[in-house]
Short mmCIF file of N, CA and C in Angstrom, two decimals:
data_model
loop_
_atom_site.label_atom_id
_atom_site.label_comp_id
_atom_site.label_asym_id
_atom_site.label_seq_id
_atom_site.Cartn_x
_atom_site.Cartn_y
_atom_site.Cartn_z
N MET J 1 -90.26 -16.12 11.96
CA MET J 1 -88.73 -16.34 11.72
C MET J 1 -88.11 -16.69 12.86
N ALA J 2 -88.88 -16.77 14.15
CA ALA J 2 -88.22 -16.80 15.49
C ALA J 2 -87.97 -18.49 15.75
N GLY J 3 -88.59 -19.25 14.89
CA GLY J 3 -88.44 -20.56 15.24
C GLY J 3 -87.12 -21.03 14.84
N LYS J 4 -86.42 -20.62 13.93
CA LYS J 4 -85.18 -21.11 13.58
C LYS J 4 -84.20 -20.54 14.51
N ALA J 5 -82.99 -21.27 15.06
CA ALA J 5 -82.05 -21.11 15.47
C ALA J 5 -80.81 -20.92 14.83
N PRO J 6 -80.01 -20.13 15.11
CA PRO J 6 -78.80 -19.74 14.46
C PRO J 6 -77.78 -21.13 14.56
N PRO J 7 -77.20 -21.65 13.81
CA PRO J 7 -76.49 -22.82 13.53
C PRO J 7 -75.31 -22.41 14.98
N ALA J 8 -74.89 -23.45 15.49
CA ALA J 8 -73.85 -23.09 16.48
C ALA J 8 -72.68 -23.09 16.08
N LYS J 9 -71.57 -22.43 16.67
CA LYS J 9 -70.48 -22.30 16.02
C LYS J 9 -69.31 -23.26 16.54
N GLU J 10 -68.76 -23.75 15.69
CA GLU J 10 -67.48 -24.77 16.09
C GLU J 10 -66.67 -24.13 17.23
N PRO J 11 -65.78 -24.98 18.18
CA PRO J 11 -64.64 -24.00 19.06
C PRO J 11 -63.67 -24.09 18.16
N LYS J 12 -62.87 -22.91 18.17
CA LYS J 12 -61.73 -22.76 17.52
C LYS J 12 -60.70 -24.01 17.99
N ASN J 13 -59.92 -24.59 16.99
CA ASN J 13 -58.65 -25.48 17.27
C ASN J 13 -57.52 -24.76 17.57
N MET J 14 -57.43 -24.82 19.01
CA MET J 14 -56.40 -24.22 19.80
C MET J 14 -54.65 -24.68 19.09
N VAL J 15 -54.52 -25.99 18.38
CA VAL J 15 -53.41 -26.13 17.82
C VAL J 15 -53.69 -25.37 16.53
N HIS J 16 -54.42 -25.08 15.51
CA HIS J 16 -54.52 -24.33 14.33
C HIS J 16 -53.92 -22.76 14.66
N GLN J 17 -55.00 -22.52 16.00
CA GLN J 17 -54.54 -20.88 16.06
C GLN J 17 -53.05 -20.67 16.63
N TYR J 18 -52.47 -21.63 17.51
CA TYR J 18 -50.86 -21.30 17.97
C TYR J 18 -50.18 -21.64 16.47
N ALA J 19 -50.48 -22.48 15.47
CA ALA J 19 -49.89 -22.62 14.38
C ALA J 19 -49.79 -20.90 13.45
N ILE J 20 -51.01 -20.59 13.49
CA ILE J 20 -51.13 -19.15 12.52
C ILE J 20 -50.23 -18.30 13.77
N LEU J 21 -50.34 -18.25 14.88
CA LEU J 21 -49.63 -17.34 15.72
C LEU J 21 -48.01 -17.34 15.49
N CYS J 22 -47.54 -18.71 15.38
CA CYS J 22 -46.13 -19.13 15.13
C CYS J 22 -45.63 -18.56 13.97
N GLU J 23 -46.42 -18.59 12.61
CA GLU J 23 -46.54 -18.32 11.34
C GLU J 23 -46.11 -16.58 11.30
N THR J 24 -47.26 -16.13 12.07
CA THR J 24 -47.22 -14.48 11.98
C THR J 24 -45.99 -14.07 12.87
N VAL J 25 -45.38 -14.75 14.00
CA VAL J 25 -44.38 -14.01 14.50
C VAL J 25 -43.09 -14.33 13.73
N GLU J 26 -43.02 -15.51 13.09
CA GLU J 26 -41.56 -15.50 12.20
C GLU J 26 -41.42 -14.69 11.09
N LYS J 27 -42.93 -14.46 10.38
CA LYS J 27 -43.08 -13.49 9.34
C LYS J 27 -42.60 -12.15 9.66
N GLU J 28 -42.73 -11.67 11.13
CA GLU J 28 -42.58 -10.50 11.63
C GLU J 28 -41.07 -10.18 12.01
N ASN J 29 -40.38 -11.40 12.35
CA ASN J 29 -38.78 -11.42 12.43
C ASN J 29 -38.42 -11.52 11.20
N ARG J 30 -38.66 -12.00 10.13
CA ARG J 30 -38.09 -12.05 9.00
C ARG J 30 -38.21 -10.38 8.25
N TYR J 31 -39.14 -9.75 8.67
CA TYR J 31 -39.09 -8.30 7.92
C TYR J 31 -38.85 -7.31 8.92
N GLN J 32 -38.44 -7.84 10.18
CA GLN J 32 -38.12 -6.73 11.04
C GLN J 32 -36.79 -6.08 10.88
N ARG J 33 -36.26 -5.13 11.23
CA ARG J 33 -34.90 -4.55 10.93
C ARG J 33 -34.56 -3.67 12.30
N LEU J 34 -33.42 -3.87 12.53
CA LEU J 34 -32.56 -3.51 13.59
C LEU J 34 -31.89 -2.56 13.21
N TYR J 35 -32.22 -1.21 13.93
CA TYR J 35 -31.31 -0.22 13.41
C TYR J 35 -30.46 0.24 14.89
N THR J 36 -29.09 -0.18 14.78
CA THR J 36 -28.18 0.11 15.75
C THR J 36 -27.36 1.15 15.49
N ASN J 37 -27.59 2.09 14.39
CA ASN J 37 -26.90 3.15 14.08
C ASN J 37 -27.74 4.45 14.83
N TYR J 38 -27.57 5.01 15.80
CA TYR J 38 -28.21 5.85 16.49
C TYR J 38 -27.51 7.17 16.52
N SER J 39 -28.08 8.40 16.36
CA SER J 39 -27.52 9.59 16.19
C SER J 39 -28.54 10.73 17.21
N ILE J 40 -27.92 11.65 17.36
CA ILE J 40 -28.39 13.21 17.91
C ILE J 40 -29.38 13.69 16.69
N ASN J 41 -30.43 14.13 16.92
CA ASN J 41 -31.61 14.74 16.20
C ASN J 41 -31.08 16.25 16.02
N PRO J 42 -30.69 16.77 15.23
CA PRO J 42 -29.89 18.07 14.86
C PRO J 42 -31.25 19.07 14.99
N PHE J 43 -32.34 18.74 14.72
CA PHE J 43 -33.47 19.63 14.76
C PHE J 43 -34.24 19.65 16.36
N LYS J 44 -33.80 19.06 17.13
CA LYS J 44 -34.35 18.95 18.74
C LYS J 44 -33.29 19.95 19.43
N GLU J 45 -34.08 20.59 20.34
CA GLU J 45 -33.21 21.77 21.58
C GLU J 45 -32.46 20.85 22.21
N PHE J 46 -31.05 21.06 22.52
CA PHE J 46 -30.19 20.39 23.23
C PHE J 46 -29.99 21.12 24.46
N TYR J 47 -30.01 20.30 25.67
CA TYR J 47 -29.60 20.90 26.99
C TYR J 47 -28.52 20.37 27.47
N VAL J 48 -27.56 21.46 28.01
CA VAL J 48 -26.01 20.49 28.55
C VAL J 48 -26.28 20.61 30.04
N ILE J 49 -26.06 19.58 30.74
CA ILE J 49 -26.15 19.33 31.89
C ILE J 49 -24.71 19.23 32.41
N ALA J 50 -24.34 20.52 33.35
CA ALA J 50 -23.28 20.67 34.10
C ALA J 50 -22.96 19.51 34.98
N GLY J 51 -21.71 19.53 35.58
CA GLY J 51 -21.14 18.54 36.38
C GLY J 51 -21.27 18.94 37.97
N LYS J 52 -21.23 18.04 38.80
CA LYS J 52 -21.22 18.20 40.05
C LYS J 52 -19.83 19.31 40.61
N PRO J 53 -20.10 20.24 41.31
CA PRO J 53 -18.97 21.10 41.77
C PRO J 53 -18.20 20.25 42.90
N ASN J 54 -18.91 19.70 43.72
CA ASN J 54 -18.19 19.34 44.74
C ASN J 54 -17.79 17.42 44.45
N ALA J 55 -18.03 17.30 43.45
CA ALA J 55 -17.45 15.96 43.16
C ALA J 55 -16.02 15.53 43.06
N VAL J 56 -15.38 14.85 43.47
CA VAL J 56 -13.91 14.76 43.26
C VAL J 56 -13.39 13.85 41.95
N GLU J 57 -12.79 14.26 40.91
CA GLU J 57 -12.59 13.21 40.05
C GLU J 57 -11.11 12.43 40.32
N GLU J 58 -11.17 11.01 40.23
CA GLU J 58 -10.33 10.36 40.40
C GLU J 58 -9.66 10.04 39.23
N ASP J 59 -8.28 10.34 39.09
CA ASP J 59 -7.40 10.07 37.99
C ASP J 59 -6.21 9.03 37.99
N GLY J 60 -6.08 8.36 39.64
CA GLY J 60 -5.14 7.86 39.74
C GLY J 60 -5.84 6.31 39.57
N GLU J 61 -4.80 5.11 39.19
CA GLU J 61 -5.02 4.13 39.38
C GLU J 61 -5.06 3.16 40.87
N GLU J 62 -6.00 1.94 40.62
CA GLU J 62 -5.85 1.37 42.18
C GLU J 62 -4.61 0.72 42.46
N ASP J 63 -4.20 0.24 43.53
CA ASP J 63 -3.01 -0.34 43.97
C ASP J 63 -3.37 -1.69 43.31
N ALA J 64 -2.15 -2.29 42.65
CA ALA J 64 -2.40 -3.58 42.04
C ALA J 64 -2.54 -4.63 43.04
N HIS J 65 -1.61 -4.40 44.14
CA HIS J 65 -1.96 -5.44 45.17
C HIS J 65 -3.22 -5.40 45.77
N PHE J 66 -3.77 -4.35 46.09
CA PHE J 66 -5.30 -4.14 46.66
C PHE J 66 -6.34 -5.14 45.98
N ARG J 67 -6.03 -5.00 44.22
CA ARG J 67 -7.13 -5.72 43.56
C ARG J 67 -6.79 -6.99 43.53
N GLN J 68 -5.48 -7.62 43.60
CA GLN J 68 -5.19 -8.70 43.70
C GLN J 68 -6.04 -9.51 44.85
N VAL J 69 -5.63 -8.61 46.04
CA VAL J 69 -6.56 -9.12 47.62
C VAL J 69 -8.12 -9.44 47.29
N ILE J 70 -8.67 -8.23 46.63
CA ILE J 70 -9.90 -8.25 46.74
C ILE J 70 -10.39 -9.72 45.64
N HIS J 71 -9.65 -9.63 44.44
CA HIS J 71 -9.49 -10.82 43.77
C HIS J 71 -9.71 -12.14 44.44
N GLN J 72 -8.76 -12.44 44.99
CA GLN J 72 -8.56 -13.42 46.16
C GLN J 72 -9.78 -13.96 46.93
N ALA J 73 -10.09 -12.72 47.42
CA ALA J 73 -11.21 -13.03 48.74
C ALA J 73 -12.62 -13.45 47.95
N ASN J 74 -12.76 -13.03 46.68
CA ASN J 74 -13.87 -13.22 45.75
C ASN J 74 -13.93 -14.64 45.21
N MET J 75 -12.76 -15.21 45.32
CA MET J 75 -12.79 -16.85 44.81
C MET J 75 -13.12 -17.67 45.51
N GLU J 76 -13.72 -18.62 45.24
CA GLU J 76 -14.18 -20.06 45.77
C GLU J 76 -13.20 -20.84 46.76
N PRO J 77 -13.68 -21.02 47.51
CA PRO J 77 -13.01 -21.87 48.59
C PRO J 77 -11.98 -23.10 48.03
N VAL J 78 -12.53 -23.59 46.88
CA VAL J 78 -11.84 -24.64 46.18
C VAL J 78 -10.55 -23.95 45.65
N LYS J 79 -10.66 -22.95 45.12
CA LYS J 79 -9.52 -22.18 44.47
C LYS J 79 -8.51 -21.42 45.31
N LYS J 80 -8.89 -20.95 46.53
CA LYS J 80 -8.43 -20.37 47.55
C LYS J 80 -7.52 -21.41 48.51
N TYR J 81 -8.17 -22.69 48.58
CA TYR J 81 -7.11 -23.43 49.96
C TYR J 81 -6.94 -25.04 48.93
N LYS J 82 -5.71 -25.39 49.57
CA LYS J 82 -5.66 -26.46 49.05
C LYS J 82 -6.34 -27.81 49.60
N ARG J 83 -6.97 -27.59 50.93
CA ARG J 83 -7.60 -28.39 51.61
C ARG J 83 -8.94 -28.10 52.10
N PRO J 84 -9.80 -28.55 52.48
CA PRO J 84 -11.15 -27.85 53.27
C PRO J 84 -11.04 -27.43 54.18
N GLN J 85 -11.38 -26.46 54.73
CA GLN J 85 -11.41 -25.67 56.12
C GLN J 85 -12.40 -25.98 56.99
N THR J 86 -13.43 -26.30 56.72
CA THR J 86 -14.32 -26.59 57.65
C THR J 86 -15.05 -28.06 57.17
N GLU J 87 -15.86 -28.82 57.88
CA GLU J 87 -16.34 -29.93 57.64
C GLU J 87 -17.27 -29.84 56.49
N ALA J 88 -18.12 -28.64 56.65
CA ALA J 88 -19.29 -28.39 55.75
C ALA J 88 -18.77 -28.51 54.08
N GLN J 89 -17.34 -27.75 54.00
CA GLN J 89 -16.69 -27.50 52.69
C GLN J 89 -16.11 -29.16 52.42
N GLU J 90 -15.79 -30.24 53.46
CA GLU J 90 -15.47 -31.38 52.90
C GLU J 90 -16.70 -32.03 51.87
N ILE J 91 -17.69 -31.85 52.17
CA ILE J 91 -19.28 -32.59 51.37
C ILE J 91 -18.81 -32.10 49.91
N GLY J 92 -18.58 -31.05 49.22
CA GLY J 92 -18.69 -30.84 48.06
C GLY J 92 -17.25 -30.29 47.60
N TRP J 93 -16.12 -30.81 48.24
CA TRP J 93 -14.82 -30.66 47.54
C TRP J 93 -14.28 -30.97 46.50
N ILE J 94 -14.69 -32.15 46.45
CA ILE J 94 -14.08 -32.76 45.10
C ILE J 94 -15.38 -32.85 44.25
N THR J 95 -15.38 -32.16 43.24
CA THR J 95 -16.59 -31.93 41.92
C THR J 95 -16.24 -32.85 41.13
N LYS J 96 -15.15 -33.35 40.46
CA LYS J 96 -15.14 -34.17 39.27
C LYS J 96 -15.74 -35.59 39.64
N PRO J 97 -16.46 -35.85 38.82
CA PRO J 97 -17.09 -37.20 39.00
C PRO J 97 -16.31 -38.31 38.77
N LEU J 98 -16.51 -39.07 39.36
CA LEU J 98 -15.45 -40.44 39.54
C LEU J 98 -15.60 -41.19 38.41
N ILE J 99 -16.88 -41.26 37.62
CA ILE J 99 -17.00 -42.08 36.53
C ILE J 99 -17.59 -41.21 35.31
N GLN J 100 -16.82 -41.23 33.97
CA GLN J 100 -17.35 -40.39 33.16
C GLN J 100 -18.73 -40.87 32.75
N THR J 101 -19.90 -40.26 32.19
CA THR J 101 -20.97 -40.60 31.88
C THR J 101 -21.14 -40.21 30.48
N ASP J 102 -21.76 -40.88 29.70
CA ASP J 102 -22.13 -40.54 28.25
C ASP J 102 -23.49 -39.92 28.15
N ARG J 103 -23.97 -38.68 28.26
CA ARG J 103 -25.41 -38.19 28.19
C ARG J 103 -26.01 -38.48 26.66
N GLY J 104 -25.43 -39.18 25.99
CA GLY J 104 -26.21 -39.82 24.57
C GLY J 104 -26.50 -41.29 24.82
N ASP J 105 -25.94 -41.75 25.70
CA ASP J 105 -26.36 -43.17 26.03
C ASP J 105 -27.75 -43.10 26.56
N THR J 106 -28.49 -43.86 25.68
CA THR J 106 -30.02 -43.73 25.99
C THR J 106 -30.57 -45.14 26.73
N ARG J 107 -29.77 -45.78 27.33
CA ARG J 107 -30.02 -47.14 28.05
C ARG J 107 -30.14 -46.51 29.49
N LEU J 108 -29.47 -45.52 30.00
CA LEU J 108 -29.83 -44.87 31.33
C LEU J 108 -30.25 -43.46 31.32
N ASN J 109 -30.17 -42.82 30.24
CA ASN J 109 -30.82 -41.28 29.95
C ASN J 109 -32.09 -41.35 29.39
N PHE J 110 -33.31 -41.07 29.76
CA PHE J 110 -34.48 -41.04 29.32
C PHE J 110 -35.23 -39.66 29.67
N PHE J 111 -34.54 -39.05 28.27
CA PHE J 111 -35.03 -37.53 28.16
C PHE J 111 -36.47 -37.31 27.45
N ARG J 112 -37.18 -36.23 27.82
CA ARG J 112 -38.60 -36.20 27.48
C ARG J 112 -38.86 -35.82 26.00
N GLN J 113 -39.41 -36.37 25.09
CA GLN J 113 -39.22 -35.79 23.54
C GLN J 113 -40.17 -34.66 23.44
N ASN J 114 -40.28 -33.62 23.40
CA ASN J 114 -41.38 -32.35 23.11
C ASN J 114 -41.06 -31.97 21.80
N SER J 115 -42.24 -31.39 21.13
CA SER J 115 -42.12 -30.63 20.08
C SER J 115 -43.04 -29.13 20.66
N PRO J 116 -43.17 -28.23 19.78
CA PRO J 116 -43.73 -26.94 20.11
C PRO J 116 -45.06 -27.50 20.49
N ILE J 117 -46.00 -28.08 19.31
CA ILE J 117 -47.21 -28.22 19.57
C ILE J 117 -47.64 -29.17 20.76
N THR J 118 -46.46 -30.14 21.02
CA THR J 118 -47.32 -30.95 22.20
C THR J 118 -47.25 -30.15 23.63
N LYS J 119 -45.95 -29.45 23.57
CA LYS J 119 -45.85 -28.14 24.58
C LYS J 119 -46.99 -27.44 25.07
N PHE J 120 -47.35 -26.82 23.79
CA PHE J 120 -48.61 -25.97 23.55
C PHE J 120 -50.14 -26.90 24.06
N MET J 121 -49.81 -27.94 23.56
CA MET J 121 -51.09 -28.83 24.10
C MET J 121 -51.54 -29.19 25.42
N ASP J 122 -49.91 -29.38 26.23
CA ASP J 122 -49.92 -29.68 27.47
C ASP J 122 -50.71 -28.78 28.44
N LYS J 123 -49.99 -27.28 27.92
CA LYS J 123 -50.88 -26.19 28.62
C LYS J 123 -52.17 -26.04 28.40
N ALA J 124 -52.54 -26.24 27.16
CA ALA J 124 -54.15 -26.17 27.06
C ALA J 124 -54.63 -27.01 27.86
N TRP J 125 -54.26 -28.47 27.66
CA TRP J 125 -55.14 -29.43 28.63
C TRP J 125 -54.98 -29.02 30.04
N LEU J 126 -54.01 -28.52 30.67
CA LEU J 126 -54.01 -28.06 31.84
C LEU J 126 -54.95 -26.96 32.05
N GLU J 127 -55.30 -26.05 31.29
CA GLU J 127 -56.17 -24.88 31.56
C GLU J 127 -57.28 -25.37 31.31
N LYS J 128 -57.54 -26.41 30.60
CA LYS J 128 -59.13 -27.05 30.39
C LYS J 128 -59.16 -27.49 31.66
N GLU J 129 -58.49 -28.22 32.36
CA GLU J 129 -58.54 -29.11 33.44
C GLU J 129 -58.78 -28.09 34.94
N GLN J 130 -58.14 -27.22 34.76
CA GLN J 130 -58.28 -26.00 35.75
C GLN J 130 -59.91 -25.44 35.47
N GLN J 131 -60.01 -25.18 34.43
CA GLN J 131 -61.36 -24.83 34.28
C GLN J 131 -62.57 -25.36 34.59
N ASN J 132 -62.36 -27.03 34.45
CA ASN J 132 -63.44 -27.77 34.91
C ASN J 132 -63.45 -28.04 36.40
N MET J 133 -62.24 -27.73 36.87
CA MET J 133 -62.20 -28.14 38.51
C MET J 133 -62.79 -26.89 38.99
N GLY J 134 -62.77 -25.74 38.37
CA GLY J 134 -63.48 -24.29 38.87
C GLY J 134 -65.17 -24.52 38.82
N ASN J 135 -65.42 -25.25 38.00
CA ASN J 135 -67.07 -25.30 37.93
C ASN J 135 -67.59 -26.21 38.69
#
């Protein structure tokens, strides 16, 4: 019986494997329950950690003027000043476009149309090409 070779296996179809994986994930997400109600286990031993004896607890509020100065310092230059302060700031000072553009107009906007299957096959072909380059 050594003369008969076993039949060759067909390679797995990656698109079908990906579709099965997507269906499995969707099914898991459908039946997954999120428990956001947490509580302490009453049957477990509980250790209390004491506070640091040398730490000073601040009860007072910050000065309103101090908070306003810090907020002003963290703002962008366009919001802080009326005019640009340096030549580098002049380049991007006016950020509003001169002409309103319609992103839905397909005459000038050519967006790539991809579905999950085409994205997956792009990656699969890229991996196949890399494997062929390595051999």
